Amino acid sequence: MPHFGDYQHEIYSAGLSGTVPRFPVDFATLEARAQAAMPPSVLKYVQGGCGDEHTQRANAEAFRHWGIVPRMMVDCTARDLSVKLFGMTLPSPVFMAPIGVTGLCTQDGHGDLAAARAAARTGVPLTVSTLTNDPLEEVAAAMGDTPGFFQLYTPRDPELAASLVQRAEAAGYKAIVVTLDTWVTGWRPRDLNDANFPQLRGHVLQNYFSDPRFRVMLGRAPEEDLRAAVMAWAGTFGKVLTWADVPWLRSLTTLPIVLKGICHPEDARRALGEGADAVYCSNHGGRQANGGIAAIDLLPGVVEAADGAPVLFDSGIRSGTDVAKALALGATLVGVGRPYSYGLAIGGAEGAAHVLRAILAEADLLMAVDGFPSIAALRDAGAVRTG
Ligand code: FNR
């Protein structure tokens, strides 16, 4: 039975004939390579966060104060990292988080399609942002047999919201991820200092421009007057959602609904009680608010409140070890964010697939060495807070 950790055999075997990997396997080298490859405006947008970026650093650093206690004398020659979610069996516990400038991360401007091809190659689901450079239908078509999720930034216009959700359902997406923390953009000094906001320059708005309802709202083709189209987008972006909107969101689709941005146990309980199918614990990678608490430190409370319902998690995942710790703390599915953007930047679909395979290999090998043949075993063991 093949294992994700076998990726290292591939790498070492290629080394015997003098070939070293095209892409780095560690995050620090990956980020350095991406820094050199990306145009400064895109790099700053991806790399930057809110305020002095304390929260986004804390997200990653906090994994260091969680540890996994190894167990010995357990046969881990066969390992099962598959996950059951929304009636599907996914081959691994990892997914790609929604990243709204994915389209800009590859030099051809079709990074969303490249990310979808990375999903097809790895079986790792892609969460497609509302903000893309290619319409959601085309992105879905590039995913092959790998399931995808659609992330909704809920427009103020309810018909546009319904249209986007219905398009996602028709295109075969398996869940709608509604992001709760972004009705307004957080204070991002790196972008503010350069007065750079990609959407206002007409980037990543193809889901809107291709939408029949948006085109009716605009009253003409977006291509005829880009400025007017961007202004129409700005006018409808960012509905303020409250709990009272959950039944309406629920009424838009039969797909599972995942609420993203849940960090408080009471919000987790309420989300599930109001009809969400899963909660997604995330602080948006520290891009939206600089509140200071790492998302991984909030995960255990959300998992407890979810009481067995699925909990997706992201914010600060940089390695397979981080994935294993998030699983040990109870996450059902763990989201990789910035690392796959960097993979796209240095190598398109191949680069992103490599990043995902490297992360999965590291998680799998940690489980092999530390005596956890399954995610259930890892979760039962839990993680220990060391500081
Ligand atoms: C994001 N994120 C995000 N989230 C979302 O729901 N819709 C979106 O369009 C975006 N766009 C976006 C752009 C960029 C450049 C980044 C870095 C992030 C947040 C994303 O889904 C996830 O929560 C974070 O990326 C997690 O943080 P790390 O692990 O990437 O630091």
Tab-separated table of N, CA and C in Angstrom, residues 2 136 358:
chain	number	residue	atom	x	y	z
A	2	PRO	N	0.675	2.154	-0.982
A	2	PRO	CA	1.530	3.358	-1.014
A	2	PRO	C	1.203	4.294	0.149
A	136	LEU	N	-15.533	30.001	-11.779
A	136	LEU	CA	-15.550	28.820	-10.912
A	136	LEU	C	-15.844	27.531	-11.681
A	358	ALA	N	4.900	17.200	-0.035
A	358	ALA	CA	5.943	17.287	1.001
A	358	ALA	C	5.301	17.402	2.387
